[in-house]
CSV table of N, CA and C in Angstrom, one decimal:
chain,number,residue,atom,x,y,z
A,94,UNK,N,-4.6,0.0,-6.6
A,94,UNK,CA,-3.9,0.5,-5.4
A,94,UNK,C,-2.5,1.0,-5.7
A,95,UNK,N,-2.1,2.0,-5.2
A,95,UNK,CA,-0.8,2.9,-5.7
A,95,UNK,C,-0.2,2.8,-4.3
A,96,UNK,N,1.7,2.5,-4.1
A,96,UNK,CA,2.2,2.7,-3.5
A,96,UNK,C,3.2,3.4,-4.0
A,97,UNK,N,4.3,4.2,-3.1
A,97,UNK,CA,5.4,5.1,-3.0
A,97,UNK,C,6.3,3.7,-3.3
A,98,UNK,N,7.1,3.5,-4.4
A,98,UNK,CA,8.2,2.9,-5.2
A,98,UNK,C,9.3,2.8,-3.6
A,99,UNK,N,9.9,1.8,-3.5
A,99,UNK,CA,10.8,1.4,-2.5
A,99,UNK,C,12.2,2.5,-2.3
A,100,UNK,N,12.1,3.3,-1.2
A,100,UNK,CA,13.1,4.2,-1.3
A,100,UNK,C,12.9,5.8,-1.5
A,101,UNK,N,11.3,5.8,-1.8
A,101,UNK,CA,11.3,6.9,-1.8
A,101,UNK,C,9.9,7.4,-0.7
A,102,UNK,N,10.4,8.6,0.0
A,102,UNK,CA,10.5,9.0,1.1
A,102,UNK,C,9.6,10.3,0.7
A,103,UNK,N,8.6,10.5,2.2
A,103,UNK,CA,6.9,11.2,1.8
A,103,UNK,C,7.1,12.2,2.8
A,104,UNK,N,6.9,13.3,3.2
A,104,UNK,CA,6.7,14.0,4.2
A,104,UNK,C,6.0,15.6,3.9
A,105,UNK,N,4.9,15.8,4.5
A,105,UNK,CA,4.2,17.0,4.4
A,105,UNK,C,4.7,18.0,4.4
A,106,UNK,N,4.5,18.9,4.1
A,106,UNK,CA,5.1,20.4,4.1
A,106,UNK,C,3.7,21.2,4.2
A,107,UNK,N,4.1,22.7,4.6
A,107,UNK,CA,3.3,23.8,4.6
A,107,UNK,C,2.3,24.2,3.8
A,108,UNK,N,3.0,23.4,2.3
A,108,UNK,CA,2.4,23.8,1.5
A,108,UNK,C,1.8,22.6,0.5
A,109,UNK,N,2.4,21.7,0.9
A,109,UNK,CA,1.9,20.3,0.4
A,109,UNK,C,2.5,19.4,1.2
A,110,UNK,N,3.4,18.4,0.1
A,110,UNK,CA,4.5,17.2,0.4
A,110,UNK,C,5.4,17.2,-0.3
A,111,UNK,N,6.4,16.8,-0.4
A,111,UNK,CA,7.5,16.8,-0.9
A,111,UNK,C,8.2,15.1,-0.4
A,112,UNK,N,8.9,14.8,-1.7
A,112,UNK,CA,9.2,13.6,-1.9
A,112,UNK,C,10.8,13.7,-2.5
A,113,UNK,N,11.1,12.5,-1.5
A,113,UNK,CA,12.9,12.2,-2.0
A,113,UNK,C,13.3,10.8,-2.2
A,114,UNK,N,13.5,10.7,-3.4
A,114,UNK,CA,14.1,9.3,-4.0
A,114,UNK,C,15.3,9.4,-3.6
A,115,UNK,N,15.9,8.4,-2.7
A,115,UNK,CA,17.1,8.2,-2.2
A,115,UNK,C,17.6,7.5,-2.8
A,116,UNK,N,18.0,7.2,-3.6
A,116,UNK,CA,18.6,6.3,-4.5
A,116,UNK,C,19.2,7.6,-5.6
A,117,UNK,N,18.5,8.4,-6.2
A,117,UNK,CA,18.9,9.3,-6.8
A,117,UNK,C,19.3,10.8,-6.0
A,118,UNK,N,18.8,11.0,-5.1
A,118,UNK,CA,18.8,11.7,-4.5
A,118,UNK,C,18.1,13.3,-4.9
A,119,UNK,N,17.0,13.1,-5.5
A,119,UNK,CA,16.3,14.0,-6.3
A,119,UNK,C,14.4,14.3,-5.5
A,120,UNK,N,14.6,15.1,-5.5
A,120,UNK,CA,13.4,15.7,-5.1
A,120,UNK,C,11.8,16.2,-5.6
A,121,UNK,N,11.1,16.5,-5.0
A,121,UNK,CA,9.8,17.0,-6.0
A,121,UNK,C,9.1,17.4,-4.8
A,122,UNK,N,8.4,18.4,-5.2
A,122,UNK,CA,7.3,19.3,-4.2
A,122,UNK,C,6.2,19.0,-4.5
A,123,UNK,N,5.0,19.0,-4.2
A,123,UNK,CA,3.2,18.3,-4.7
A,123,UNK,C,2.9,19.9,-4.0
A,124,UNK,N,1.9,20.1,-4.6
A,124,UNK,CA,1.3,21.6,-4.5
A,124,UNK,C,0.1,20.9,-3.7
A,125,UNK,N,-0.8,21.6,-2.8
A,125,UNK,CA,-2.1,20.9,-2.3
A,125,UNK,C,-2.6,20.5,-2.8
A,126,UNK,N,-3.0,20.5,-4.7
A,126,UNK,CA,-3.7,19.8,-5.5
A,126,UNK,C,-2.9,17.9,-5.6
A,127,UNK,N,-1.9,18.4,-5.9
A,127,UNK,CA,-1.3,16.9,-6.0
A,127,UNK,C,-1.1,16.0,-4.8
A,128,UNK,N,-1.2,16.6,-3.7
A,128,UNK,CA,-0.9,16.2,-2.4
A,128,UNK,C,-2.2,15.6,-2.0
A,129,UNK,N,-3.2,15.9,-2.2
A,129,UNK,CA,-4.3,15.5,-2.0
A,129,UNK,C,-4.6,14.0,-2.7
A,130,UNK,N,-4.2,14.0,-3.9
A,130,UNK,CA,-4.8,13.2,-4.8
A,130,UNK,C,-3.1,12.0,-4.2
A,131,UNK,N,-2.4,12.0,-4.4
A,131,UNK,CA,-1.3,11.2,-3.8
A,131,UNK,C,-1.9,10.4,-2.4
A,132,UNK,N,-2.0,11.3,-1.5
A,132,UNK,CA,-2.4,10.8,-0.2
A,132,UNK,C,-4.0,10.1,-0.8
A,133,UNK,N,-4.9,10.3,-1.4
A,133,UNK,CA,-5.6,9.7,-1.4
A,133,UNK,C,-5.7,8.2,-2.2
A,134,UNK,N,-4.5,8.3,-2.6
A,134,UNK,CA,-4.6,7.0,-3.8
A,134,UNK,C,-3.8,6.4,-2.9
A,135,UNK,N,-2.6,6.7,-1.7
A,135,UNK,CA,-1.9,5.9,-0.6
A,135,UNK,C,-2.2,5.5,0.5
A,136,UNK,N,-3.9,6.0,0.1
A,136,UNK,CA,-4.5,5.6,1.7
A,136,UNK,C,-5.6,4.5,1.4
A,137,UNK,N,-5.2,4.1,-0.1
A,137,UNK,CA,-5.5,2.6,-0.5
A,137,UNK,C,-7.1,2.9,-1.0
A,138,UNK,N,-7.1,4.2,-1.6
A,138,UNK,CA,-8.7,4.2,-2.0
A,138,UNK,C,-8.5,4.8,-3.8
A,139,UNK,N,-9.3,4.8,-4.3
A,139,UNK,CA,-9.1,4.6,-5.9
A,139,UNK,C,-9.2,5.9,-6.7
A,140,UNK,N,-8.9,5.8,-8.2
A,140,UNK,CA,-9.1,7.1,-9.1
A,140,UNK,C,-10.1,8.3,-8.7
A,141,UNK,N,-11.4,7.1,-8.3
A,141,UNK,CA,-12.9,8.1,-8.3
A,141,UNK,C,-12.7,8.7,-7.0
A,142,UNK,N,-12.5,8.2,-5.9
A,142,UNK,CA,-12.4,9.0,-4.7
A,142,UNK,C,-11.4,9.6,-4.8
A,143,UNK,N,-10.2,10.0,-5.4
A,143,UNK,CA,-9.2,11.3,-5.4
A,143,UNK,C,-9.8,12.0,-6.2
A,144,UNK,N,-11.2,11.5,-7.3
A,144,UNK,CA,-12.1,13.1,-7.9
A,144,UNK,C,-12.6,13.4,-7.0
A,145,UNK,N,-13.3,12.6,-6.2
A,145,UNK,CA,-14.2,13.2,-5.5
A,145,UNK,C,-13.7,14.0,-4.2
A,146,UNK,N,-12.3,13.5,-3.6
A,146,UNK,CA,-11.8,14.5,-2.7
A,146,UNK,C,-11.5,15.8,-3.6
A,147,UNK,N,-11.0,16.0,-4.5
A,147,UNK,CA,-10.8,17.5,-5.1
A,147,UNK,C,-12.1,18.1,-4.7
A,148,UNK,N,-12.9,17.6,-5.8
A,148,UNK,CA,-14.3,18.4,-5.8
A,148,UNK,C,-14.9,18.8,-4.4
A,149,UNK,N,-14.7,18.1,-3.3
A,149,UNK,CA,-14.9,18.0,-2.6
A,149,UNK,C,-14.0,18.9,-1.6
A,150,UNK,N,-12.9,19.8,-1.8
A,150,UNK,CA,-12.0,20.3,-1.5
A,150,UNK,C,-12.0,21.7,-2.0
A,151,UNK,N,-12.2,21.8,-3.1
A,151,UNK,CA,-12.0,22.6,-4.2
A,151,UNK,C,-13.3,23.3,-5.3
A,152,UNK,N,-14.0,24.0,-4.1
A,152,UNK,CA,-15.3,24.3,-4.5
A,152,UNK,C,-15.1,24.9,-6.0
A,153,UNK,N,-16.4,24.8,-6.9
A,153,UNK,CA,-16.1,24.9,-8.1
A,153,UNK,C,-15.7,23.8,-9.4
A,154,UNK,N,-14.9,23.1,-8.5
A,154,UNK,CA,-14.0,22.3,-9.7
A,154,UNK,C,-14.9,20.6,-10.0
A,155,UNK,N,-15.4,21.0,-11.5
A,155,UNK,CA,-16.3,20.1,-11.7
A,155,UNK,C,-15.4,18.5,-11.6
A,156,UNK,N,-16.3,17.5,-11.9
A,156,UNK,CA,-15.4,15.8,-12.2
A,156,UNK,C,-14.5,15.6,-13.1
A,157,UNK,N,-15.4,16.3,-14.2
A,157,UNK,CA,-14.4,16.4,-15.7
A,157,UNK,C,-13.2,16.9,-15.4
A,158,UNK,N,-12.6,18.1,-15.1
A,158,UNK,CA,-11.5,18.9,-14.5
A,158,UNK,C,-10.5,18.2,-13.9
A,159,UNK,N,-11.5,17.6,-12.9
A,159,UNK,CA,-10.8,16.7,-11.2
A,159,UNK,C,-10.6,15.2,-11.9
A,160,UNK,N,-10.9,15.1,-13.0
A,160,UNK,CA,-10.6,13.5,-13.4
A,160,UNK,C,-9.3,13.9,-13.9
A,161,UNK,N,-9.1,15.0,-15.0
A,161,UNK,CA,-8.4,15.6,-15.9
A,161,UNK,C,-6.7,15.5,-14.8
A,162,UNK,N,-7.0,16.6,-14.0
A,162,UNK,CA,-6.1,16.3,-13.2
A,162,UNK,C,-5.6,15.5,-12.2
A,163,UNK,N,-6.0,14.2,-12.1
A,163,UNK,CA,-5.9,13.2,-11.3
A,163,UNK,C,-5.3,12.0,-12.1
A,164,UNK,N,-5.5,12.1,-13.5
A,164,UNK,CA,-4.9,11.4,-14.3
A,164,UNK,C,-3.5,11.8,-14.6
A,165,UNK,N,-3.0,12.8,-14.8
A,165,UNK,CA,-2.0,14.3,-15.2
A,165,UNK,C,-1.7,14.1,-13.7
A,166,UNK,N,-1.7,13.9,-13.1
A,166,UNK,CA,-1.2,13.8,-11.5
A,166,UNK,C,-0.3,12.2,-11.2
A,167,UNK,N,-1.1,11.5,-11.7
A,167,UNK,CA,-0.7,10.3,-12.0
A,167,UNK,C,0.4,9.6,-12.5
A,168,UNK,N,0.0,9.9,-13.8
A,168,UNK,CA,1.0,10.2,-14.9
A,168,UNK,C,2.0,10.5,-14.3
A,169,UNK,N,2.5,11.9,-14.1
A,169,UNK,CA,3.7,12.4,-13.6
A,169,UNK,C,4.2,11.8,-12.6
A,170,UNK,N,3.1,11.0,-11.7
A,170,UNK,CA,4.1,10.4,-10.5
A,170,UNK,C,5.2,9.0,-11.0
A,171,UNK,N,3.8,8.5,-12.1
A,171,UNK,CA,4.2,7.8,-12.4
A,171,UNK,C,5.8,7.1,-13.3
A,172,UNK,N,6.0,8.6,-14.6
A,172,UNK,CA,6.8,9.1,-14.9
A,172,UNK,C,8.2,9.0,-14.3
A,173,UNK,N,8.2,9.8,-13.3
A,173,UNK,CA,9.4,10.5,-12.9
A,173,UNK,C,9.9,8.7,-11.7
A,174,UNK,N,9.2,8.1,-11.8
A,174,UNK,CA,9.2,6.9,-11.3
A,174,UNK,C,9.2,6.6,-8.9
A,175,UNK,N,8.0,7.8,-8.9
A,175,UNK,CA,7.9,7.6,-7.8
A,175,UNK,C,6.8,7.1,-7.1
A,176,UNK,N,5.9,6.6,-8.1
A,176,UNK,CA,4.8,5.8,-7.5
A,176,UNK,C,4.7,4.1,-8.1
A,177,UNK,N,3.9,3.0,-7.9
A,177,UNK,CA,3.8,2.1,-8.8
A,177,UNK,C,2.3,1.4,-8.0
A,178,UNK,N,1.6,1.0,-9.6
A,178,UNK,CA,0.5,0.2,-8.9
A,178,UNK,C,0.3,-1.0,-8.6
């Protein structure tokens, strides 16, 4: 289970979500691909079901791809220090 790190702040946009660590006061945009896979891991459901919402979103795009980027999505949240499991 993945939560949003203490302090940092979620809100949708037009085009995805966008996120502000208040503490640093630094920002980051999620494109619909990453916005999807974020909200799905925050709504307390796991790796396999943010493949299968892509795929399931994003006609065309096989598991392999949707695993590829959901890991690479991850990663980077994890990174930049705005998610923790």
């Amino acid at each position: 289970m993945y939560a949003l790190k203490p302090g940092v702040l979620l809100t949708e946009t037009e085009y995805g979500m966008a996120l502000l660590d208040q503490k640093s006061a630094e920002y980051w945009t999620l494109n619909p691909t990453a916005a999807v896979v974020l909200q799905t891991l925050l709504d307390g459901r796991g790796i396999d079901q943010a493949v299968e919402e892509l795929t399931a979103h994003y006609e065309g795009v096989d598991t392999g791809l949707a695993t590829q980027d959901v890991t690479r999505i991850i990663d980077d949240l994890r990174s930049a220090g705005l998610i923790a499991p």
